[in-house]
Coordinates of C-alpha atoms and ligand atoms in Angstrom, one line a residue:
X1 CA -4.6 42.9 -15.0
X2 CA -3.2 39.4 -14.4
X3 CA -1.7 38.5 -11.1
X4 CA 1.2 36.1 -10.8
X5 CA 0.8 34.1 -7.7
X6 CA 3.7 32.2 -6.1
X7 CA 2.0 29.0 -5.2
X8 CA 3.2 27.8 -1.8
X9 CA 3.3 24.3 -0.4
X10 CA 0.9 24.3 2.5
X11 CA 1.2 22.3 5.6
X12 CA 0.1 18.8 4.8
X13 CA -0.1 17.7 8.4
X14 CA 1.7 15.0 10.4
X15 CA 4.4 17.4 11.2
X16 CA 5.8 17.0 7.6
X17 CA 8.2 19.9 6.8
X18 CA 9.5 18.7 3.5
X19 CA 8.5 16.5 0.6
X20 CA 10.2 15.2 -2.5
X21 CA 8.8 16.2 -5.9
X22 CA 8.0 12.9 -7.5
X23 CA 6.6 14.2 -10.7
X24 CA 5.4 17.4 -12.3
X25 CA 2.1 17.2 -14.2
X26 CA 2.6 20.8 -15.6
X27 CA 5.3 22.8 -17.2
X28 CA 5.8 26.6 -17.8
X29 CA 3.2 27.7 -20.4
X30 CA 0.6 25.1 -19.4
X31 CA -2.8 26.2 -18.6
X32 CA -4.3 24.9 -15.4
X33 CA -7.8 24.9 -14.0
X34 CA -8.9 24.6 -10.4
X35 CA -8.6 21.1 -9.1
X36 CA -6.2 20.1 -11.9
X37 CA -3.3 18.0 -10.6
X38 CA -0.1 20.0 -10.4
X39 CA 2.4 17.6 -9.1
X40 CA 2.9 14.5 -7.0
X41 CA 5.0 14.8 -3.9
X42 CA 6.2 12.2 -1.4
X43 CA 6.7 12.6 2.3
X44 CA 8.3 9.9 4.3
X45 CA 4.8 8.6 4.9
X46 CA 2.8 8.7 1.7
X47 CA 2.4 10.2 -1.7
X48 CA 0.1 13.2 -2.1
X49 CA -1.2 14.8 -5.3
X50 CA -1.2 18.6 -5.2
X51 CA -4.0 20.3 -7.1
X52 CA -4.5 23.8 -8.2
X53 CA -6.9 26.3 -6.6
X54 CA -6.6 28.7 -9.5
X55 CA -7.4 28.9 -13.2
X56 CA -4.3 30.3 -14.9
X57 CA -1.0 29.7 -16.7
X58 CA 2.0 28.2 -15.1
X59 CA 4.9 30.6 -15.4
X60 CA 7.6 29.0 -13.4
X61 CA 8.4 25.7 -11.5
X62 CA 10.6 26.3 -8.5
X63 CA 11.8 22.8 -8.3
X64 CA 13.0 19.9 -10.5
X65 CA 11.8 16.4 -10.1
X66 CA 13.5 14.7 -7.1
X67 CA 14.2 18.1 -5.4
X68 CA 13.2 18.5 -1.8
X69 CA 10.4 21.1 -1.5
X70 CA 9.7 22.8 1.8
X71 CA 6.4 23.7 3.4
X72 CA 5.7 27.4 3.2
X73 CA 8.0 27.9 0.2
X74 CA 6.7 28.5 -3.4
X75 CA 6.3 25.4 -5.5
X76 CA 5.5 27.2 -8.8
X77 CA 4.2 30.5 -10.1
X78 CA 0.8 30.8 -11.7
X79 CA -0.5 33.7 -13.8
X80 CA -4.0 33.7 -12.6
X81 CA -5.5 35.7 -15.5
X82 CA -7.7 37.4 -13.0
X83 CA -7.7 40.7 -11.3
X84 CA -8.5 39.4 -7.9
X85 CA -6.5 41.2 -5.3
X86 CA -8.1 39.1 -2.6
X87 CA -6.5 35.9 -4.0
X88 CA -4.5 34.2 -1.3
X89 CA -0.9 33.6 -2.2
X90 CA -0.3 31.1 0.5
X91 CA -1.8 28.0 1.9
X92 CA -3.2 27.2 -1.5
X93 CA -2.1 23.7 -2.1
X94 CA -4.7 21.0 -2.0
X95 CA -3.1 17.9 -0.7
X96 CA -5.5 15.0 -1.1
X97 CA -4.2 12.1 0.8
X98 CA -7.7 10.9 1.5
X99 CA -9.9 12.8 -0.8
X100 CA -11.1 12.4 -4.3
X101 CA -8.0 12.4 -6.4
X102 CA -9.8 12.5 -9.7
X103 CA -8.7 15.3 -11.9
X104 CA -9.5 16.4 -15.4
X105 CA -7.1 15.6 -18.1
X106 CA -7.2 17.1 -21.5
X107 CA -7.8 14.7 -24.4
X108 CA -7.8 15.4 -28.1
X109 CA -9.5 18.5 -29.3
X110 CA -10.0 19.8 -25.8
X111 CA -12.3 16.9 -24.8
X112 CA -12.0 16.4 -21.1
X113 CA -11.3 12.8 -20.0
X114 CA -11.7 11.8 -16.4
X115 CA -8.7 10.0 -15.0
X116 CA -6.4 10.1 -12.0
X117 CA -2.8 11.4 -12.4
X118 CA -1.4 7.9 -12.1
X119 CA -3.7 6.6 -14.9
X120 CA -2.7 9.5 -17.0
X121 CA 0.9 8.8 -16.3
X122 CA 0.5 5.1 -17.3
X123 CA -1.1 6.3 -20.5
X124 CA 1.7 8.7 -21.2
X125 CA 4.4 6.2 -20.5
X126 CA 2.8 4.0 -23.1
X127 CA 2.3 6.8 -25.6
X128 CA -1.4 6.6 -25.4
X129 CA -4.0 9.3 -25.6
X130 CA -6.5 9.0 -22.8
X131 CA -9.2 10.2 -25.1
X132 CA -8.7 7.0 -27.3
X133 CA -9.4 4.8 -24.3
X134 CA -13.0 3.8 -23.3
X135 CA -13.4 4.5 -19.6
X136 CA -15.4 2.1 -17.6
X137 CA -15.4 4.0 -14.3
X138 CA -18.0 6.4 -12.9
X139 CA -18.9 9.1 -15.5
X140 CA -16.7 7.4 -18.1
X141 CA -13.6 7.8 -16.0
X142 CA -10.6 5.9 -17.4
X143 CA -9.3 3.4 -15.0
X144 CA -5.9 1.7 -14.8
X145 CA -7.6 -1.5 -16.0
X146 CA -8.9 0.3 -19.1
X147 CA -5.4 1.5 -20.0
X148 CA -3.9 -2.0 -19.4
X149 CA -6.7 -3.5 -21.5
X150 CA -6.1 -1.0 -24.2
X151 CA -2.3 -1.9 -24.2
X152 CA -3.2 -5.6 -24.4
X153 CA -5.4 -4.8 -27.3
X154 CA -8.6 -5.9 -25.5
X155 CA -12.0 -4.6 -26.3
X156 CA -15.5 -4.7 -24.8
X157 CA -14.6 -3.3 -21.4
X158 CA -16.5 -4.8 -18.5
X159 CA -17.9 -2.1 -16.3
X160 CA -16.2 -2.1 -12.9
X161 CA -16.7 0.1 -9.9
X162 CA -13.1 -0.3 -8.8
X163 CA -11.7 3.2 -8.3
X164 CA -8.0 4.0 -8.6
X165 CA -5.9 4.5 -5.5
X166 CA -3.5 7.4 -4.9
X167 CA 0.1 6.7 -5.5
X168 CA 1.0 4.4 -2.7
X169 CA 3.6 4.4 -0.1
X170 CA 6.4 2.2 -1.1
X171 CA 6.3 -1.3 0.2
X172 CA 8.5 -3.5 2.2
X173 CA 9.1 -6.2 -0.4
X174 CA 10.8 -5.6 -3.7
X175 CA 8.5 -5.9 -6.8
X176 CA 9.3 -8.9 -8.9
X177 CA 7.1 -8.0 -11.9
X178 CA 5.2 -5.1 -13.2
X179 CA 2.0 -4.6 -11.3
X180 CA -1.1 -6.0 -13.0
X181 CA -4.6 -6.0 -11.5
X182 CA -4.7 -9.0 -9.2
X183 CA -7.7 -11.3 -9.1
X184 CA -9.6 -10.8 -5.9
X185 CA -9.5 -14.5 -5.2
X186 CA -7.8 -17.4 -6.7
X187 CA -11.2 -19.1 -7.1
X188 CA -12.6 -16.2 -8.9
X189 CA -9.6 -15.6 -11.2
X190 CA -10.7 -13.9 -14.4
X191 CA -9.9 -15.7 -17.7
X192 CA -6.5 -14.7 -18.9
X193 CA -6.3 -12.2 -21.8
X194 CA -4.3 -13.5 -24.7
X195 CA -0.6 -12.6 -24.4
X196 CA 0.2 -9.2 -25.8
X197 CA 2.3 -9.2 -29.0
X198 CA 6.0 -9.1 -28.2
X199 CA 7.6 -5.6 -28.5
X200 CA 9.4 -5.2 -31.8
X201 CA 12.2 -3.1 -30.2
X202 CA 13.7 -2.2 -26.9
X203 CA 11.9 0.5 -24.9
X204 CA 13.6 2.6 -22.2
X205 CA 11.5 4.5 -19.8
X206 CA 12.6 6.9 -17.1
X207 CA 11.9 5.6 -13.6
X208 CA 9.5 8.0 -11.9
X209 CA 6.9 8.4 -9.3
X210 CA 6.2 5.5 -7.1
X211 CA 8.8 3.3 -8.7
X212 CA 11.4 6.0 -8.1
X213 CA 10.4 6.3 -4.5
X214 CA 10.6 2.5 -4.2
X215 CA 14.2 2.6 -5.5
X216 CA 15.1 4.9 -2.7
X217 CA 13.2 3.1 0.1
X218 CA 14.4 -0.3 -0.9
X219 CA 18.0 0.7 -1.4
X220 CA 17.9 2.1 2.2
X221 CA 16.1 -1.0 3.5
X222 CA 18.5 -3.4 2.0
X223 CA 21.4 -1.8 3.8
X224 CA 20.1 -3.6 6.8
X225 CA 21.7 -7.0 7.4
X226 CA 18.7 -9.3 6.9
X227 CA 18.3 -12.8 7.9
X228 CA 15.4 -15.1 7.0
X229 CA 13.5 -17.8 8.8
X230 CA 10.7 -19.9 7.5
X231 CA 8.3 -22.5 8.7
X232 CA 5.1 -24.2 7.8
X233 CA 1.9 -23.9 9.7
X234 CA -0.8 -26.6 9.7
X235 CA -4.0 -24.5 9.3
X236 CA -6.4 -27.4 9.2
X237 CA -8.2 -26.5 12.5
X238 CA -8.2 -22.8 11.7
X239 CA -9.6 -23.4 8.2
X240 CA -12.5 -25.2 9.9
X241 CA -13.0 -22.6 12.6
X242 CA -12.8 -19.7 10.1
X243 CA -15.4 -21.3 7.8
X244 CA -17.8 -21.3 10.8
X245 CA -16.9 -17.8 12.1
X246 CA -17.0 -16.4 8.6
X247 CA -20.8 -16.9 8.6
X248 CA -21.1 -15.2 12.0
X249 CA -19.0 -12.4 10.8
X250 CA -21.1 -12.0 7.7
X251 CA -24.2 -11.7 9.9
X252 CA -22.3 -8.8 11.6
X253 CA -21.6 -7.3 8.2
X254 CA -17.9 -8.2 8.2
X255 CA -15.7 -10.2 6.0
X256 CA -13.5 -12.6 8.0
X257 CA -10.4 -13.8 6.3
X258 CA -7.4 -15.5 7.8
X259 CA -5.6 -12.2 8.2
X260 CA -7.2 -11.1 11.5
X261 CA -6.0 -14.4 13.0
X262 CA -2.5 -13.9 11.7
X263 CA -2.5 -10.4 13.0
X264 CA -3.9 -11.1 16.4
X265 CA -1.6 -14.2 16.8
X266 CA 1.3 -11.9 16.0
X267 CA 0.3 -9.4 18.6
X268 CA -0.1 -12.1 21.3
X269 CA 3.4 -13.4 20.4
X270 CA 4.9 -9.9 20.3
X271 CA 3.9 -9.5 24.0
X272 CA 6.3 -12.3 24.7
X273 CA 9.0 -11.1 22.3
X274 CA 8.6 -7.2 22.4
X275 CA 12.0 -6.7 20.8
X276 CA 10.4 -7.7 17.5
X277 CA 8.0 -4.8 17.9
X278 CA 10.8 -2.3 18.4
X279 CA 12.2 0.6 16.4
X280 CA 15.9 1.2 15.9
X281 CA 17.3 4.6 15.2
X282 CA 19.2 5.5 12.1
X283 CA 22.6 5.2 13.6
X284 CA 21.7 1.9 15.4
X285 CA 22.5 3.2 18.8
X286 CA 19.1 3.2 20.5
X287 CA 16.2 0.8 20.4
X288 CA 12.7 1.8 21.3
X289 CA 10.3 -0.9 22.5
X290 CA 7.0 0.3 21.0
X291 CA 4.0 0.0 23.3
X292 CA 1.5 -0.2 20.5
X293 CA 1.2 -3.2 18.2
X294 CA 0.6 -1.3 15.0
X295 CA 0.6 -4.1 12.5
X296 CA 1.3 -3.1 9.0
X297 CA -0.6 -5.0 6.3
X298 CA 0.8 -5.2 2.8
X299 CA -2.1 -4.4 0.6
X300 CA -2.4 -4.8 -3.1
X301 CA -4.5 -2.0 -4.5
X302 CA -5.5 -1.1 -8.1
X303 CA -2.5 1.2 -8.3
X304 CA 0.1 -0.8 -6.4
X305 CA 1.2 -1.7 -2.9
X306 CA 0.4 0.3 0.2
X307 CA 1.0 -0.7 3.8
X308 CA -1.7 0.7 6.1
X309 CA -1.7 -0.6 9.7
X310 CA -4.1 -1.9 12.2
X311 CA -3.3 0.1 15.2
X312 CA -3.2 -1.1 18.8
X313 CA -3.9 -4.7 18.0
X314 CA -2.9 -5.6 21.5
X315 CA -6.3 -4.2 22.7
X316 CA -8.5 -5.5 19.9
X317 CA -10.5 -8.7 19.5
X318 CA -10.2 -10.8 16.3
X319 CA -13.5 -9.3 15.2
X320 CA -12.3 -5.8 15.8
X321 CA -9.1 -6.5 13.9
X322 CA -11.3 -7.9 11.0
X323 CA -13.5 -4.7 11.1
X324 CA -10.4 -2.5 11.0
X325 CA -8.9 -4.6 8.1
X326 CA -12.2 -4.4 6.2
X327 CA -12.2 -0.6 6.7
X328 CA -8.6 -0.3 5.5
X329 CA -9.2 -2.6 2.6
X330 CA -12.2 -0.6 1.4
X331 CA -10.2 2.6 1.7
X332 CA -7.3 1.1 -0.1
X333 CA -9.4 -0.1 -3.0
X334 CA -11.1 3.3 -3.2
X335 CA -7.8 5.1 -3.1
X336 CA -8.7 6.9 0.1
X337 CA -6.1 5.7 2.6
X338 CA -4.8 8.7 4.5
X339 CA -1.5 9.3 6.2
X340 CA -3.0 8.4 9.6
X341 CA -3.6 4.9 8.4
X342 CA -0.3 4.6 6.6
X343 CA 1.9 5.8 9.4
X344 CA 3.1 4.3 12.7
X345 CA 3.8 0.8 11.6
X346 CA 5.7 -1.2 14.2
X347 CA 5.7 -4.7 12.7
X348 CA 4.4 -6.0 9.3
X349 CA 2.6 -8.9 7.8
X350 CA 2.3 -9.5 4.1
X351 CA -0.2 -12.1 2.8
X352 CA 0.7 -12.8 -0.8
X353 CA -1.2 -16.1 -0.6
X354 CA -4.5 -14.6 -1.9
X355 CA -2.5 -14.2 -5.2
X356 CA -0.4 -17.3 -5.0
X357 CA 3.1 -18.5 -4.0
X358 CA 4.6 -20.4 -1.2
X359 CA 7.8 -18.7 0.0
X360 CA 8.8 -15.1 -0.1
X361 CA 11.7 -13.0 1.1
X362 CA 10.2 -9.9 2.7
X363 CA 12.3 -6.8 3.2
X364 CA 12.4 -5.2 6.6
X365 CA 11.5 -1.5 6.4
X366 CA 13.4 0.7 8.9
X367 CA 12.8 1.6 11.7
X368 CA 11.0 -1.7 12.1
X369 CA 13.0 -4.8 12.8
X370 CA 10.9 -7.6 11.5
X371 CA 8.3 -8.6 8.9
X372 CA 6.5 -11.8 8.0
X373 CA 5.0 -13.0 4.8
X374 CA 2.5 -15.8 4.1
X375 CA 2.1 -17.9 1.0
X376 CA -1.1 -19.6 -0.2
X377 CA -2.8 -22.3 1.9
X378 CA -2.3 -25.6 0.2
X379 CA -4.0 -28.9 0.8
X380 CA -1.2 -31.5 1.1
X381 CA -0.6 -34.9 2.8
X382 CA 1.0 -34.8 6.3
X383 CA 1.4 -37.4 9.0
X384 CA -0.8 -37.1 12.1
X385 CA 0.4 -38.0 15.6
X386 CA -0.5 -41.6 14.9
X387 CA 1.7 -41.7 11.9
X388 CA -1.3 -41.8 9.6
X389 CA -1.4 -39.7 6.4
X390 CA -4.0 -37.0 6.6
X391 CA -5.2 -34.2 4.5
X392 CA -3.7 -31.0 5.9
X393 CA -4.1 -27.3 5.1
X394 CA -0.6 -26.0 5.1
X395 CA 0.6 -22.4 4.8
X396 CA 4.2 -21.3 4.8
X397 CA 5.5 -18.2 6.5
X398 CA 8.8 -16.4 5.7
X399 CA 10.1 -14.1 8.3
X400 CA 12.8 -11.5 7.8
X401 CA 14.5 -9.6 10.6
X402 CA 17.2 -7.0 11.2
X403 CA 20.1 -9.2 12.3
X404 CA 21.8 -6.3 14.0
X405 CA 19.0 -6.4 16.6
X406 CA 17.2 -9.7 16.3
X407 CA 18.9 -13.1 16.5
X408 CA 17.6 -16.3 14.9
X409 CA 16.7 -17.9 18.2
X410 CA 14.3 -15.0 19.1
X411 CA 12.7 -15.1 15.7
X412 CA 12.3 -18.9 15.9
X413 CA 10.7 -18.7 19.4
X414 CA 8.4 -16.0 18.3
X415 CA 7.4 -17.9 15.2
X416 CA 6.8 -21.0 17.2
X417 CA 4.4 -19.2 19.5
X418 CA 2.6 -17.5 16.5
X419 CA 2.3 -20.9 14.9
X420 CA 0.9 -22.4 18.1
X421 CA -2.0 -20.0 18.2
X422 CA -2.8 -20.7 14.5
X423 CA -2.4 -24.5 14.7
X424 CA -4.6 -24.7 17.8
X425 CA -6.9 -21.7 17.5
X426 CA -8.7 -22.6 20.7
X427 CA -5.6 -21.4 22.5
X428 CA -6.6 -17.9 21.5
X429 CA -9.3 -18.2 24.1
X430 CA -6.8 -18.4 26.9
X431 CA -4.9 -15.2 26.1
X432 CA -7.5 -12.9 24.5
X433 CA -8.4 -10.0 26.8
Ligands
CAO1 N1 -4.3 -18.8 1.2 C1 -5.5 -19.2 0.8 N2 -6.6 -18.3 0.7 C2 -6.4 -17.0 1.0 C3 -5.1 -16.6 1.5 C4 -4.1 -17.5 1.6 N3 -2.9 -17.2 2.0 N4 -5.2 -15.3 1.7 C5 -6.5 -14.9 1.5 N5 -7.2 -16.0 1.1 C6 -8.6 -16.0 0.7 C7 -9.4 -15.3 1.8 O1 -9.7 -16.1 2.8 C8 -10.6 -14.9 1.0 O2 -11.4 -16.0 0.8 P1 -12.9 -16.1 1.2 O3 -13.7 -15.3 0.2 O4 -13.2 -17.5 1.3 O5 -13.0 -15.4 2.6 C9 -10.0 -14.5 -0.4 O6 -8.7 -15.2 -0.5 C10 -9.7 -13.0 -0.5 O7 -9.1 -12.5 0.6 P2 -8.7 -11.0 0.7 O8 -7.4 -10.8 -0.1 O9 -9.8 -10.1 0.3 O10 -8.5 -10.8 2.2 P3 -7.3 -11.1 3.2 O11 -7.7 -10.5 4.5 O12 -6.9 -12.5 3.2 O13 -6.0 -10.2 2.7 C11 -4.9 -8.3 2.0 C12 -6.1 -8.9 2.7 C13 -4.9 -6.8 2.0 C14 -3.6 -8.8 2.7 C15 -4.8 -8.9 0.6 O14 -6.0 -8.5 -0.1 C16 -3.7 -8.4 -0.2 O15 -3.7 -7.3 -0.7 N6 -2.6 -9.2 -0.4 C17 -1.5 -9.0 -1.2 C18 -0.4 -8.4 -0.4 C19 0.9 -8.3 -1.2 O16 0.8 -8.0 -2.4 N7 2.0 -8.7 -0.6 C20 3.2 -8.9 -1.2 C21 4.0 -7.7 -1.3 S1 5.4 -7.9 -2.3 O17 5.9 -6.4 -2.6

């Protein structure tokens, strides 16, 4: 006797009561096995893949894509093909915001190919069968890079340990180009693959998943009247200091980039201009000055952008910020960032300079009121105080702020202070607690 189980959306924590269905991976009639991905949902914090706890056949989906699903309500019905009266019909959803998102995907002839839902989606969108793609991940898992390489017609996959991240939270800057795996450093940029053959005909794809969530988030964000402010920072002294401290950090087992300095300098400057670390309510009637400096860091991961945050930066040393950033970066690369790390952002920084670029136009994500983005450090000539031309390490910062709350003078004064710490990094010593 089979038992049809109404499969309910369990509590996924963080007080989340409802989610949006981003994408179904199954349809009525599909067979599912335990741990197979069922659908991807998005709360206001992060995307979560829901997996099955049963072997069985899907008989009904209770929601369409883009519908709002409520915790405790049935998501879908599964005919469990078992006579197990003890099967629970509630609390059976396996959200995996920080777990192993790998699921099994059927390939040709029933061969199982390991891949995450996002990779499977990428393959489907490009009319590819996963089983045709050589996986270079652990146990032959097909990675996003493998699919992209296949699309580009590449061969001889290079084994890489890079895992695939879960579908990310949408980010605070609009995407300008389809995401491709970014080189870790400019210095170590991989040789470019030959350009793919131009498509012979137009191709229309439905916007789904993360992109769809980004449409919603960015449309909301750009209702905010933005203004931008930019400046250049002479990083020459910091470049020298960082190269020395980097060695010390390595001895402590940490990677020390420029970001911890940017983040800590922002926190020190925020203590002088706390309005930039405030949250505005949806109707723009109340402003909450946030006590914690939870600085969101735009992070490029194998699957796209996520914005985890370094929490309580006001109480952390630069090394502690670096340690936290190292932790978040490893989790991001491994696809294991959880909602705790992705929520509570009060102010954001986006360093696109490890990829390239000089100026950007970051988008403020409500309820935050400001964001800054840095380009790449460039070595260029500048005049010193004696009027002599010197070799300077220059970085450009682009700030965006909610002009309903923040005026240009406040942003400029904040930026000046931030710049002061970075241009004269010894000044950190005075204000670090
Ligand atoms: N200019 C020059 N070099 C830079 C640099 C910059 N702006 N930013 C980073 N680098 C260097 C680092 O110092 C490091 O070099 P070393 O090996 O000598 O230490 C190297 O590039 C790699 O740094 P990293 O990227 O691993 O570390 P990070 O702390 O500088 O940055 C993070 C971390 C998460 C911000 C970054 O990896 C990232 O994902 N950036 C992209 C964010 C993004 O996409 N923003 C735009 C969003 S638009 O929608």
